[in-house]
Structures are given as structure tokens and as C-alpha cells.
Amino acid sequence: MINELSGKQAGQVDKSRLPRHIAIIMDGNGRWAKKRGLPRTAGHKAGAETFRKIATYCKNLGVEYLTVYAFSTENWKRSETEVGAIMALLRRYLLEAIDSMERDSIRLKFFGDMTAIPPELRSLARETDEITEHLGRDAFQANICLNYGGRDELLRAARRFAADCTAGLRKPEELDEAVFSGYLDSAGVPDPELIIRPSGELRLSNFLLWQCAYSEFYYTDTLWPDFDEAEIDRAVAAYQKRDRRFGGVK
Ligand code: FPP
């Protein structure tokens, strides 16, 4: 049992000290389905519903950014049926988002290498990108990691910087952390203060490798489809109890 806090105090959130950015590894969909004798795809369907619920909750709570790991660069190893089902759920979500993001004031961004994504999904992502550009910077932003790997993101950023050097737009000696961050998929997004992994796994799995340098981690046994608003409260309350020193002393 790795749930960090229990009892009455567990989920008491101080709204004046919220993390600006929460990132979540949406794990446990397959096990959730198996426990119910359902196909793995049913777990992903339930997981997509949980994402909708948690994004709405984070927005209403006052969190500014939510980043979720939907499909990794390694997830292509799964069966064609499972990959197809995840892509179909994303397609459905994007179609809904195109209709509602302006009304609900939700910005949507994708992190990952979109070149390998099915063309229809890619063009829907371009549409949501355009809507996002029209929405003010103060709107809540959801980032969906799709064909994403932390190492791959670092390599793509390094290649883009090198290409800019070759083109005479940059000099190698100009490279510092701020400049490099601007080449990442997460350019302009503050690093996540809190990373949550449900389902009892204690790994980072190639998620936000650069951005997690000073993130606080929160693990829970709850499987992603069962994850709810109270779990977010517990994770935020645990984060608020942490002593963050950033390598210094207090
Ligand atoms: C990990 O659980 C989950 C995934 C690889 C897919 C997550 C995708 C979704 C929830 C759908 C995305 C849709 C939207 C709208 C964002 P797992 O399958 O590895 O679970 P297991 O470890 O129990 O097998």
C-alpha cells in the first residue's frame, strides 16, 4: 500500500499554494479492465473518461497546466487493436474539444513526435492548435503526450538547436537551460511541480525527463480509471506538506 496520506486530513488542499502544473502518468487501465473480465480497450475507454473528469477538476481548482501521458514512443509495441483503440479515443476527444474548448476556455497542446501519428488525428491536432493560439495565455492548458518519450523530446530539441546553429541563427555558446527549454515540446510551460503516478508503479517511464528535475512525485495504488477528484486533493495535500529546497538549505 503506497498511498501516502490517509485519514481525515489527507485531502485538505490550501488553494493559495496550488501547484501551477500537475503531470500524470495515466497508468493501470489494462489491470482495471482485467479485474472486470473486460478487454484492455475497455480500460482505456474508462481512462479517457477519467481524463475528462480530472482535467475539469484541475481547471476548476485553479491549476494552470495539466500534462498527461497518453501514448509513449514505446507503446507502439502493443497490439494493433489496442493502439487503434487509443487513437480512436483521442480522435473522439479532439472532435469534442474542437467544439467546446473555446466555450470552456481550455487550451490544448500536444507533446511528442506527431509525424508518426495517423494523418486524420494529426490534422485534428492542428485544428485544436489553431484554436489554442486564439485563446488567451491565462486559459487552463491541457497537454497531451502522444508518441512522446522524454529521451526522444531531448533528441529532437538538440537536433533543432543544431540545425539553427548550422543556419547561423544560433551559436553553440548561447546554449543555456533557458534557451534549451525553448526547443522542447514544453516550451513556454513551467516545469510540473507535481507528478502523479497511479496504479502502484514506482517508475518515471521516460516521462518529462528534463522538466522533472525538481518535481515532487506522488504515487498511489489506485488504478487510473478509478482515480477521482479526492485523489487529486490527496496528491496536492501531500505536495503541500513537502519541504522543497531545490538543492539549498532552509
Ligand atoms: C497505461 O495503462 C495507459 C495507456 C498506455 C494509454 C492511456 C490512454 C488513455 C487513457 C486514452 C487517452 C485519451 C484521452 C482523451 C487523453 P496500461 O495500459 O499500461 O495499464 P496496465 O499497466 O494496467 O496494463
PDB file of C-alpha atoms and ligand atoms in Angstrom:
ATOM      1  CA  MET A   1       0.000   0.000   0.000  1.00  0.00           C
ATOM      2  CA  ILE A   2       1.747   3.152  -1.108  1.00  0.00           C
ATOM      3  CA  ASN A   3      -0.976   5.773  -0.694  1.00  0.00           C
ATOM      4  CA  GLU A   4       0.959   8.447   1.108  1.00  0.00           C
ATOM      5  CA  LEU A   5      -1.655  10.054   3.323  1.00  0.00           C
ATOM      6  CA  SER A   6      -4.688   8.628   4.996  1.00  0.00           C
ATOM      7  CA  GLY A   7      -7.329   9.808   7.426  1.00  0.00           C
ATOM      8  CA  LYS A   8      -9.352  12.993   7.593  1.00  0.00           C
ATOM      9  CA  GLN A   9      -6.511  15.413   6.909  1.00  0.00           C
ATOM     10  CA  ALA A  10      -5.463  13.539   3.787  1.00  0.00           C
ATOM     11  CA  GLY A  11      -7.146  15.694   1.182  1.00  0.00           C
ATOM     12  CA  GLN A  12      -7.108  19.189   2.657  1.00  0.00           C
ATOM     13  CA  VAL A  13      -5.913  21.481  -0.090  1.00  0.00           C
ATOM     14  CA  ASP A  14      -4.642  25.012   0.525  1.00  0.00           C
ATOM     15  CA  LYS A  15      -5.911  26.838  -2.572  1.00  0.00           C
ATOM     16  CA  SER A  16      -3.388  29.646  -2.076  1.00  0.00           C
ATOM     17  CA  ARG A  17      -0.436  27.247  -2.610  1.00  0.00           C
ATOM     18  CA  LEU A  18      -1.524  25.120  -5.539  1.00  0.00           C
ATOM     19  CA  PRO A  19       0.969  23.645  -7.969  1.00  0.00           C
ATOM     20  CA  ARG A  20       0.723  25.591 -11.241  1.00  0.00           C
ATOM     21  CA  HIS A  21       1.380  22.443 -13.238  1.00  0.00           C
ATOM     22  CA  ILE A  22       0.394  18.843 -12.466  1.00  0.00           C
ATOM     23  CA  ALA A  23       1.559  15.965 -14.682  1.00  0.00           C
ATOM     24  CA  ILE A  24       0.024  12.483 -14.594  1.00  0.00           C
ATOM     25  CA  ILE A  25       1.097   9.076 -15.908  1.00  0.00           C
ATOM     26  CA  MET A  26      -2.350   7.583 -16.613  1.00  0.00           C
ATOM     27  CA  ASP A  27      -1.456   4.005 -15.644  1.00  0.00           C
ATOM     28  CA  GLY A  28      -3.473   0.924 -14.732  1.00  0.00           C
ATOM     29  CA  ASN A  29      -6.135   0.874 -17.469  1.00  0.00           C
ATOM     30  CA  GLY A  30      -5.264  -2.685 -18.537  1.00  0.00           C
ATOM     31  CA  ARG A  31      -5.351  -4.080 -14.980  1.00  0.00           C
ATOM     32  CA  TRP A  32      -8.639  -2.275 -14.294  1.00  0.00           C
ATOM     33  CA  ALA A  33     -10.191  -3.992 -17.322  1.00  0.00           C
ATOM     34  CA  LYS A  34      -8.689  -7.405 -16.499  1.00  0.00           C
ATOM     35  CA  LYS A  35     -10.122  -7.287 -12.959  1.00  0.00           C
ATOM     36  CA  ARG A  36     -13.575  -6.923 -14.549  1.00  0.00           C
ATOM     37  CA  GLY A  37     -13.067  -9.579 -17.218  1.00  0.00           C
ATOM     38  CA  LEU A  38     -13.131  -6.854 -19.917  1.00  0.00           C
ATOM     39  CA  PRO A  39     -10.779  -6.268 -22.870  1.00  0.00           C
ATOM     40  CA  ARG A  40      -7.864  -3.853 -22.250  1.00  0.00           C
ATOM     41  CA  THR A  41      -9.526  -1.371 -24.610  1.00  0.00           C
ATOM     42  CA  ALA A  42     -12.408  -1.008 -22.120  1.00  0.00           C
ATOM     43  CA  GLY A  43      -9.820   0.138 -19.573  1.00  0.00           C
ATOM     44  CA  HIS A  44      -8.577   2.843 -21.955  1.00  0.00           C
ATOM     45  CA  LYS A  45     -12.158   3.975 -22.622  1.00  0.00           C
ATOM     46  CA  ALA A  46     -12.729   4.334 -18.874  1.00  0.00           C
ATOM     47  CA  GLY A  47      -9.313   6.047 -18.606  1.00  0.00           C
ATOM     48  CA  ALA A  48     -10.312   8.632 -21.210  1.00  0.00           C
ATOM     49  CA  GLU A  49     -13.423   9.428 -19.118  1.00  0.00           C
ATOM     50  CA  THR A  50     -11.229   9.839 -16.058  1.00  0.00           C
ATOM     51  CA  PHE A  51      -9.028  12.249 -18.004  1.00  0.00           C
ATOM     52  CA  ARG A  52     -12.097  14.417 -18.838  1.00  0.00           C
ATOM     53  CA  LYS A  53     -13.185  14.424 -15.189  1.00  0.00           C
ATOM     54  CA  ILE A  54      -9.730  15.201 -13.799  1.00  0.00           C
ATOM     55  CA  ALA A  55      -8.999  17.945 -16.363  1.00  0.00           C
ATOM     56  CA  THR A  56     -12.270  19.682 -15.432  1.00  0.00           C
ATOM     57  CA  TYR A  57     -11.463  19.325 -11.740  1.00  0.00           C
ATOM     58  CA  CYS A  58      -7.922  20.686 -12.090  1.00  0.00           C
ATOM     59  CA  LYS A  59      -9.221  23.648 -14.108  1.00  0.00           C
ATOM     60  CA  ASN A  60     -11.894  24.440 -11.509  1.00  0.00           C
ATOM     61  CA  LEU A  61      -9.413  24.036  -8.667  1.00  0.00           C
ATOM     62  CA  GLY A  62      -7.176  26.707 -10.201  1.00  0.00           C
ATOM     63  CA  VAL A  63      -4.328  24.560 -11.539  1.00  0.00           C
ATOM     64  CA  GLU A  64      -2.993  26.229 -14.717  1.00  0.00           C
ATOM     65  CA  TYR A  65      -1.486  23.266 -16.596  1.00  0.00           C
ATOM     66  CA  LEU A  66      -2.275  19.540 -16.668  1.00  0.00           C
ATOM     67  CA  THR A  67       0.009  17.236 -18.668  1.00  0.00           C
ATOM     68  CA  VAL A  68      -0.980  13.606 -19.237  1.00  0.00           C
ATOM     69  CA  TYR A  69       0.955  10.690 -20.709  1.00  0.00           C
ATOM     70  CA  ALA A  70      -1.464   9.190 -23.251  1.00  0.00           C
ATOM     71  CA  PHE A  71       0.836   7.244 -25.593  1.00  0.00           C
ATOM     72  CA  SER A  72       4.586   6.763 -25.352  1.00  0.00           C
ATOM     73  CA  THR A  73       7.174   6.198 -28.063  1.00  0.00           C
ATOM     74  CA  GLU A  74       7.324   2.610 -26.692  1.00  0.00           C
ATOM     75  CA  ASN A  75       3.536   1.979 -26.755  1.00  0.00           C
ATOM     76  CA  TRP A  76       3.651   1.064 -30.481  1.00  0.00           C
ATOM     77  CA  LYS A  77       4.786  -2.386 -29.238  1.00  0.00           C
ATOM     78  CA  ARG A  78       1.169  -3.088 -28.171  1.00  0.00           C
ATOM     79  CA  SER A  79      -1.325  -4.940 -30.365  1.00  0.00           C
ATOM     80  CA  GLU A  80      -2.792  -3.180 -33.392  1.00  0.00           C
ATOM     81  CA  THR A  81      -6.230  -3.411 -31.736  1.00  0.00           C
ATOM     82  CA  GLU A  82      -5.038  -1.658 -28.580  1.00  0.00           C
ATOM     83  CA  VAL A  83      -3.104   1.059 -30.441  1.00  0.00           C
ATOM     84  CA  GLY A  84      -6.104   1.624 -32.730  1.00  0.00           C
ATOM     85  CA  ALA A  85      -8.454   1.896 -29.741  1.00  0.00           C
ATOM     86  CA  ILE A  86      -6.259   4.530 -28.030  1.00  0.00           C
ATOM     87  CA  MET A  87      -6.014   6.547 -31.270  1.00  0.00           C
ATOM     88  CA  ALA A  88      -9.820   6.319 -31.689  1.00  0.00           C
ATOM     89  CA  LEU A  89     -10.365   7.623 -28.140  1.00  0.00           C
ATOM     90  CA  LEU A  90      -8.023  10.533 -28.840  1.00  0.00           C
ATOM     91  CA  ARG A  91      -9.813  11.259 -32.120  1.00  0.00           C
ATOM     92  CA  ARG A  92     -13.152  11.350 -30.296  1.00  0.00           C
ATOM     93  CA  TYR A  93     -11.735  13.619 -27.630  1.00  0.00           C
ATOM     94  CA  LEU A  94     -10.293  16.033 -30.217  1.00  0.00           C
ATOM     95  CA  LEU A  95     -13.608  16.201 -32.093  1.00  0.00           C
ATOM     96  CA  GLU A  96     -15.331  17.123 -28.820  1.00  0.00           C
ATOM     97  CA  ALA A  97     -12.566  19.585 -27.930  1.00  0.00           C
ATOM     98  CA  ILE A  98     -12.854  21.401 -31.274  1.00  0.00           C
ATOM     99  CA  ASP A  99     -16.496  22.111 -30.372  1.00  0.00           C
ATOM    100  CA  SER A 100     -16.001  23.003 -26.729  1.00  0.00           C
ATOM    101  CA  MET A 101     -12.532  24.384 -25.979  1.00  0.00           C
ATOM    102  CA  GLU A 102     -13.368  27.984 -26.876  1.00  0.00           C
ATOM    103  CA  ARG A 103     -16.571  27.921 -24.798  1.00  0.00           C
ATOM    104  CA  ASP A 104     -14.806  26.231 -21.845  1.00  0.00           C
ATOM    105  CA  SER A 105     -11.618  28.279 -22.242  1.00  0.00           C
ATOM    106  CA  ILE A 106      -9.324  25.250 -22.448  1.00  0.00           C
ATOM    107  CA  ARG A 107      -6.068  25.373 -24.375  1.00  0.00           C
ATOM    108  CA  LEU A 108      -4.895  22.049 -25.770  1.00  0.00           C
ATOM    109  CA  LYS A 109      -1.323  21.204 -26.729  1.00  0.00           C
ATOM    110  CA  PHE A 110       0.419  18.021 -27.828  1.00  0.00           C
ATOM    111  CA  PHE A 111       3.871  16.984 -26.663  1.00  0.00           C
ATOM    112  CA  GLY A 112       5.562  14.319 -28.766  1.00  0.00           C
ATOM    113  CA  ASP A 113       6.603  13.488 -32.291  1.00  0.00           C
ATOM    114  CA  MET A 114       3.415  13.989 -34.272  1.00  0.00           C
ATOM    115  CA  THR A 115       4.977  12.877 -37.586  1.00  0.00           C
ATOM    116  CA  ALA A 116       4.124   9.206 -36.853  1.00  0.00           C
ATOM    117  CA  ILE A 117       0.521   9.897 -35.815  1.00  0.00           C
ATOM    118  CA  PRO A 118      -2.325   8.851 -38.174  1.00  0.00           C
ATOM    119  CA  PRO A 119      -2.994  11.758 -40.602  1.00  0.00           C
ATOM    120  CA  GLU A 120      -6.601  12.382 -39.527  1.00  0.00           C
ATOM    121  CA  LEU A 121      -5.601  12.675 -35.874  1.00  0.00           C
ATOM    122  CA  ARG A 122      -2.704  14.942 -36.853  1.00  0.00           C
ATOM    123  CA  SER A 123      -4.986  17.270 -38.742  1.00  0.00           C
ATOM    124  CA  LEU A 124      -7.448  17.395 -35.805  1.00  0.00           C
ATOM    125  CA  ALA A 125      -4.490  18.242 -33.555  1.00  0.00           C
ATOM    126  CA  ARG A 126      -3.581  21.072 -35.946  1.00  0.00           C
ATOM    127  CA  GLU A 127      -7.156  22.390 -35.628  1.00  0.00           C
ATOM    128  CA  THR A 128      -7.004  22.353 -31.824  1.00  0.00           C
ATOM    129  CA  ASP A 129      -3.589  24.061 -32.034  1.00  0.00           C
ATOM    130  CA  GLU A 130      -5.136  26.874 -34.053  1.00  0.00           C
ATOM    131  CA  ILE A 131      -7.964  27.302 -31.543  1.00  0.00           C
ATOM    132  CA  THR A 132      -5.399  27.286 -28.726  1.00  0.00           C
ATOM    133  CA  GLU A 133      -3.484  30.116 -30.431  1.00  0.00           C
ATOM    134  CA  HIS A 134      -6.637  32.276 -30.271  1.00  0.00           C
ATOM    135  CA  LEU A 135      -7.220  31.602 -26.596  1.00  0.00           C
ATOM    136  CA  GLY A 136      -5.539  33.853 -24.051  1.00  0.00           C
ATOM    137  CA  ARG A 137      -2.461  32.650 -22.179  1.00  0.00           C
ATOM    138  CA  ASP A 138      -4.442  32.758 -18.944  1.00  0.00           C
ATOM    139  CA  ALA A 139      -6.759  29.919 -20.047  1.00  0.00           C
ATOM    140  CA  PHE A 140      -6.266  26.493 -18.450  1.00  0.00           C
ATOM    141  CA  GLN A 141      -3.959  24.351 -20.622  1.00  0.00           C
ATOM    142  CA  ALA A 142      -4.075  20.576 -21.047  1.00  0.00           C
ATOM    143  CA  ASN A 143      -1.002  18.979 -22.629  1.00  0.00           C
ATOM    144  CA  ILE A 144      -1.448  15.502 -24.083  1.00  0.00           C
ATOM    145  CA  CYS A 145       1.741  13.489 -24.553  1.00  0.00           C
ATOM    146  CA  LEU A 146       1.273  11.471 -27.723  1.00  0.00           C
ATOM    147  CA  ASN A 147       4.047   9.399 -29.313  1.00  0.00           C
ATOM    148  CA  TYR A 148       6.063  11.019 -26.555  1.00  0.00           C
ATOM    149  CA  GLY A 149       9.295   9.931 -24.916  1.00  0.00           C
ATOM    150  CA  GLY A 150      11.456  12.135 -22.716  1.00  0.00           C
ATOM    151  CA  ARG A 151      14.655  10.990 -24.447  1.00  0.00           C
ATOM    152  CA  ASP A 152      13.095  11.479 -27.869  1.00  0.00           C
ATOM    153  CA  GLU A 153      11.992  15.007 -26.902  1.00  0.00           C
ATOM    154  CA  LEU A 154      15.566  15.833 -25.810  1.00  0.00           C
ATOM    155  CA  LEU A 155      16.998  14.465 -29.057  1.00  0.00           C
ATOM    156  CA  ARG A 156      14.506  16.367 -31.217  1.00  0.00           C
ATOM    157  CA  ALA A 157      15.292  19.575 -29.294  1.00  0.00           C
ATOM    158  CA  ALA A 158      19.045  19.026 -29.676  1.00  0.00           C
ATOM    159  CA  ARG A 159      18.627  18.437 -33.416  1.00  0.00           C
ATOM    160  CA  ARG A 160      16.570  21.609 -33.827  1.00  0.00           C
ATOM    161  CA  PHE A 161      19.143  23.656 -31.923  1.00  0.00           C
ATOM    162  CA  ALA A 162      21.968  22.173 -34.008  1.00  0.00           C
ATOM    163  CA  ALA A 163      20.026  22.968 -37.201  1.00  0.00           C
ATOM    164  CA  ASP A 164      19.605  26.590 -36.042  1.00  0.00           C
ATOM    165  CA  CYS A 165      23.372  26.761 -35.417  1.00  0.00           C
ATOM    166  CA  THR A 166      24.075  25.413 -38.917  1.00  0.00           C
ATOM    167  CA  ALA A 167      21.651  28.009 -40.341  1.00  0.00           C
ATOM    168  CA  GLY A 168      23.537  30.761 -38.478  1.00  0.00           C
ATOM    169  CA  LEU A 169      20.531  31.603 -36.256  1.00  0.00           C
ATOM    170  CA  ARG A 170      22.242  30.421 -33.047  1.00  0.00           C
ATOM    171  CA  LYS A 171      25.733  29.960 -31.666  1.00  0.00           C
ATOM    172  CA  PRO A 172      26.625  26.847 -29.594  1.00  0.00           C
ATOM    173  CA  GLU A 173      27.951  29.061 -26.759  1.00  0.00           C
ATOM    174  CA  GLU A 174      24.496  30.667 -26.429  1.00  0.00           C
ATOM    175  CA  LEU A 175      23.033  27.366 -25.178  1.00  0.00           C
ATOM    176  CA  ASP A 176      21.903  27.529 -21.573  1.00  0.00           C
ATOM    177  CA  GLU A 177      18.980  25.940 -19.704  1.00  0.00           C
ATOM    178  CA  ALA A 178      16.505  28.653 -20.696  1.00  0.00           C
ATOM    179  CA  VAL A 179      17.480  28.528 -24.380  1.00  0.00           C
ATOM    180  CA  PHE A 180      17.330  24.713 -24.426  1.00  0.00           C
ATOM    181  CA  SER A 181      13.918  24.676 -22.695  1.00  0.00           C
ATOM    182  CA  GLY A 182      12.634  26.792 -25.577  1.00  0.00           C
ATOM    183  CA  TYR A 183      13.407  23.947 -28.016  1.00  0.00           C
ATOM    184  CA  LEU A 184      11.417  21.346 -26.039  1.00  0.00           C
ATOM    185  CA  ASP A 185       7.805  20.379 -26.738  1.00  0.00           C
ATOM    186  CA  SER A 186       7.011  22.061 -23.416  1.00  0.00           C
ATOM    187  CA  ALA A 187       8.453  25.451 -24.480  1.00  0.00           C
ATOM    188  CA  GLY A 188       6.747  28.217 -22.500  1.00  0.00           C
ATOM    189  CA  VAL A 189       5.182  25.816 -19.981  1.00  0.00           C
ATOM    190  CA  PRO A 190       6.532  25.914 -16.408  1.00  0.00           C
ATOM    191  CA  ASP A 191       8.019  22.632 -15.137  1.00  0.00           C
ATOM    192  CA  PRO A 192       5.496  20.444 -13.275  1.00  0.00           C
ATOM    193  CA  GLU A 193       5.763  20.893  -9.516  1.00  0.00           C
ATOM    194  CA  LEU A 194       3.849  17.627  -9.015  1.00  0.00           C
ATOM    195  CA  ILE A 195       3.978  14.355 -10.963  1.00  0.00           C
ATOM    196  CA  ILE A 196       1.369  11.713 -10.105  1.00  0.00           C
ATOM    197  CA  ARG A 197       1.585   8.032 -10.998  1.00  0.00           C
ATOM    198  CA  PRO A 198      -1.380   5.834 -10.147  1.00  0.00           C
ATOM    199  CA  SER A 199      -1.511   2.008 -10.185  1.00  0.00           C
ATOM    200  CA  GLY A 200       1.321   1.258  -7.767  1.00  0.00           C
ATOM    201  CA  GLU A 201       4.211   1.503 -10.260  1.00  0.00           C
ATOM    202  CA  LEU A 202       7.200   3.465  -8.949  1.00  0.00           C
ATOM    203  CA  ARG A 203       8.835   4.482 -12.228  1.00  0.00           C
ATOM    204  CA  LEU A 204       9.084   7.560 -14.421  1.00  0.00           C
ATOM    205  CA  SER A 205       8.910   5.579 -17.709  1.00  0.00           C
ATOM    206  CA  ASN A 206      10.593   8.182 -19.932  1.00  0.00           C
ATOM    207  CA  PHE A 207       8.144  10.949 -18.917  1.00  0.00           C
ATOM    208  CA  LEU A 208       9.227  14.622 -18.868  1.00  0.00           C
ATOM    209  CA  LEU A 209      12.895  13.791 -18.172  1.00  0.00           C
ATOM    210  CA  TRP A 210      14.115  17.389 -18.445  1.00  0.00           C
ATOM    211  CA  GLN A 211      11.099  19.001 -16.807  1.00  0.00           C
ATOM    212  CA  CYS A 212      11.010  16.716 -13.725  1.00  0.00           C
ATOM    213  CA  ALA A 213      14.333  17.961 -12.310  1.00  0.00           C
ATOM    214  CA  TYR A 214      12.664  19.389  -9.176  1.00  0.00           C
ATOM    215  CA  SER A 215       9.190  17.842  -9.387  1.00  0.00           C
ATOM    216  CA  GLU A 216       7.632  16.248  -6.343  1.00  0.00           C
ATOM    217  CA  PHE A 217       6.407  12.699  -7.016  1.00  0.00           C
ATOM    218  CA  TYR A 218       3.167  11.211  -5.726  1.00  0.00           C
ATOM    219  CA  TYR A 219       2.324   7.556  -6.116  1.00  0.00           C
ATOM    220  CA  THR A 220      -0.942   5.790  -5.350  1.00  0.00           C
ATOM    221  CA  ASP A 221      -2.196   2.217  -5.760  1.00  0.00           C
ATOM    222  CA  THR A 222      -5.462   3.419  -7.316  1.00  0.00           C
ATOM    223  CA  LEU A 223      -5.802   2.388 -10.960  1.00  0.00           C
ATOM    224  CA  TRP A 224      -6.267   5.322 -13.371  1.00  0.00           C
ATOM    225  CA  PRO A 225      -9.918   4.557 -14.300  1.00  0.00           C
ATOM    226  CA  ASP A 226     -10.775   4.661 -10.555  1.00  0.00           C
ATOM    227  CA  PHE A 227      -8.824   7.880  -9.977  1.00  0.00           C
ATOM    228  CA  ASP A 228     -11.076  10.733  -8.861  1.00  0.00           C
ATOM    229  CA  GLU A 229     -11.195  14.292  -7.551  1.00  0.00           C
ATOM    230  CA  ALA A 230     -10.447  13.167  -3.974  1.00  0.00           C
ATOM    231  CA  GLU A 231      -7.206  11.566  -5.258  1.00  0.00           C
ATOM    232  CA  ILE A 232      -6.131  14.892  -6.738  1.00  0.00           C
ATOM    233  CA  ASP A 233      -6.864  16.542  -3.392  1.00  0.00           C
ATOM    234  CA  ARG A 234      -4.774  13.906  -1.602  1.00  0.00           C
ATOM    235  CA  ALA A 235      -1.881  14.342  -4.049  1.00  0.00           C
ATOM    236  CA  VAL A 236      -1.960  18.147  -3.789  1.00  0.00           C
ATOM    237  CA  ALA A 237      -2.234  17.991   0.025  1.00  0.00           C
ATOM    238  CA  ALA A 238       0.793  15.654   0.118  1.00  0.00           C
ATOM    239  CA  TYR A 239       2.703  18.021  -2.196  1.00  0.00           C
ATOM    240  CA  GLN A 240       1.866  20.942   0.090  1.00  0.00           C
ATOM    241  CA  LYS A 241       3.412  19.079   3.035  1.00  0.00           C
ATOM    242  CA  ARG A 242       6.735  18.575   1.240  1.00  0.00           C
ATOM    243  CA  ASP A 243       9.806  20.629   2.136  1.00  0.00           C
ATOM    244  CA  ARG A 244      11.059  21.862  -1.259  1.00  0.00           C
ATOM    245  CA  ARG A 245      14.650  23.076  -1.028  1.00  0.00           C
ATOM    246  CA  PHE A 246      15.833  22.965  -4.663  1.00  0.00           C
ATOM    247  CA  GLY A 247      19.278  21.864  -3.533  1.00  0.00           C
ATOM    248  CA  GLY A 248      19.598  24.669  -0.986  1.00  0.00           C
ATOM    249  CA  VAL A 249      19.101  24.721   2.777  1.00  0.00           C
ATOM    250  CA  LYS A 250      16.401  26.427   4.847  1.00  0.00           C
TER     251      LYS A 250
HETATM  252  C1  FPP B   1      -1.371   2.975 -19.435  1.00  0.00           C
HETATM  253  O1  FPP B   1      -2.097   1.936 -18.820  1.00  0.00           O
HETATM  254  C2  FPP B   1      -2.236   3.727 -20.339  1.00  0.00           C
HETATM  255  C3  FPP B   1      -2.004   3.915 -21.665  1.00  0.00           C
HETATM  256  C4  FPP B   1      -0.799   3.427 -22.346  1.00  0.00           C
HETATM  257  C5  FPP B   1      -2.981   4.630 -22.528  1.00  0.00           C
HETATM  258  C6  FPP B   1      -3.635   5.824 -21.892  1.00  0.00           C
HETATM  259  C7  FPP B   1      -4.623   6.362 -22.827  1.00  0.00           C
HETATM  260  C8  FPP B   1      -5.852   6.815 -22.486  1.00  0.00           C
HETATM  261  C9  FPP B   1      -6.357   6.915 -21.099  1.00  0.00           C
HETATM  262  C10 FPP B   1      -6.763   7.311 -23.569  1.00  0.00           C
HETATM  263  C11 FPP B   1      -6.317   8.678 -23.957  1.00  0.00           C
HETATM  264  C12 FPP B   1      -7.427   9.529 -24.226  1.00  0.00           C
HETATM  265  C13 FPP B   1      -7.507  10.838 -23.870  1.00  0.00           C
HETATM  266  C14 FPP B   1      -8.771  11.504 -24.165  1.00  0.00           C
HETATM  267  C15 FPP B   1      -6.413  11.617 -23.246  1.00  0.00           C
HETATM  268  P1  FPP B   1      -1.747   0.422 -19.182  1.00  0.00           P
HETATM  269  O2  FPP B   1      -2.495   0.061 -20.384  1.00  0.00           O
HETATM  270  O3  FPP B   1      -0.258   0.270 -19.322  1.00  0.00           O
HETATM  271  O4  FPP B   1      -2.293  -0.307 -17.913  1.00  0.00           O
HETATM  272  P2  FPP B   1      -1.688  -1.634 -17.259  1.00  0.00           P
HETATM  273  O5  FPP B   1      -0.308  -1.300 -16.748  1.00  0.00           O
HETATM  274  O6  FPP B   1      -2.655  -1.927 -16.157  1.00  0.00           O
HETATM  275  O7  FPP B   1      -1.673  -2.698 -18.320  1.00  0.00           O
END
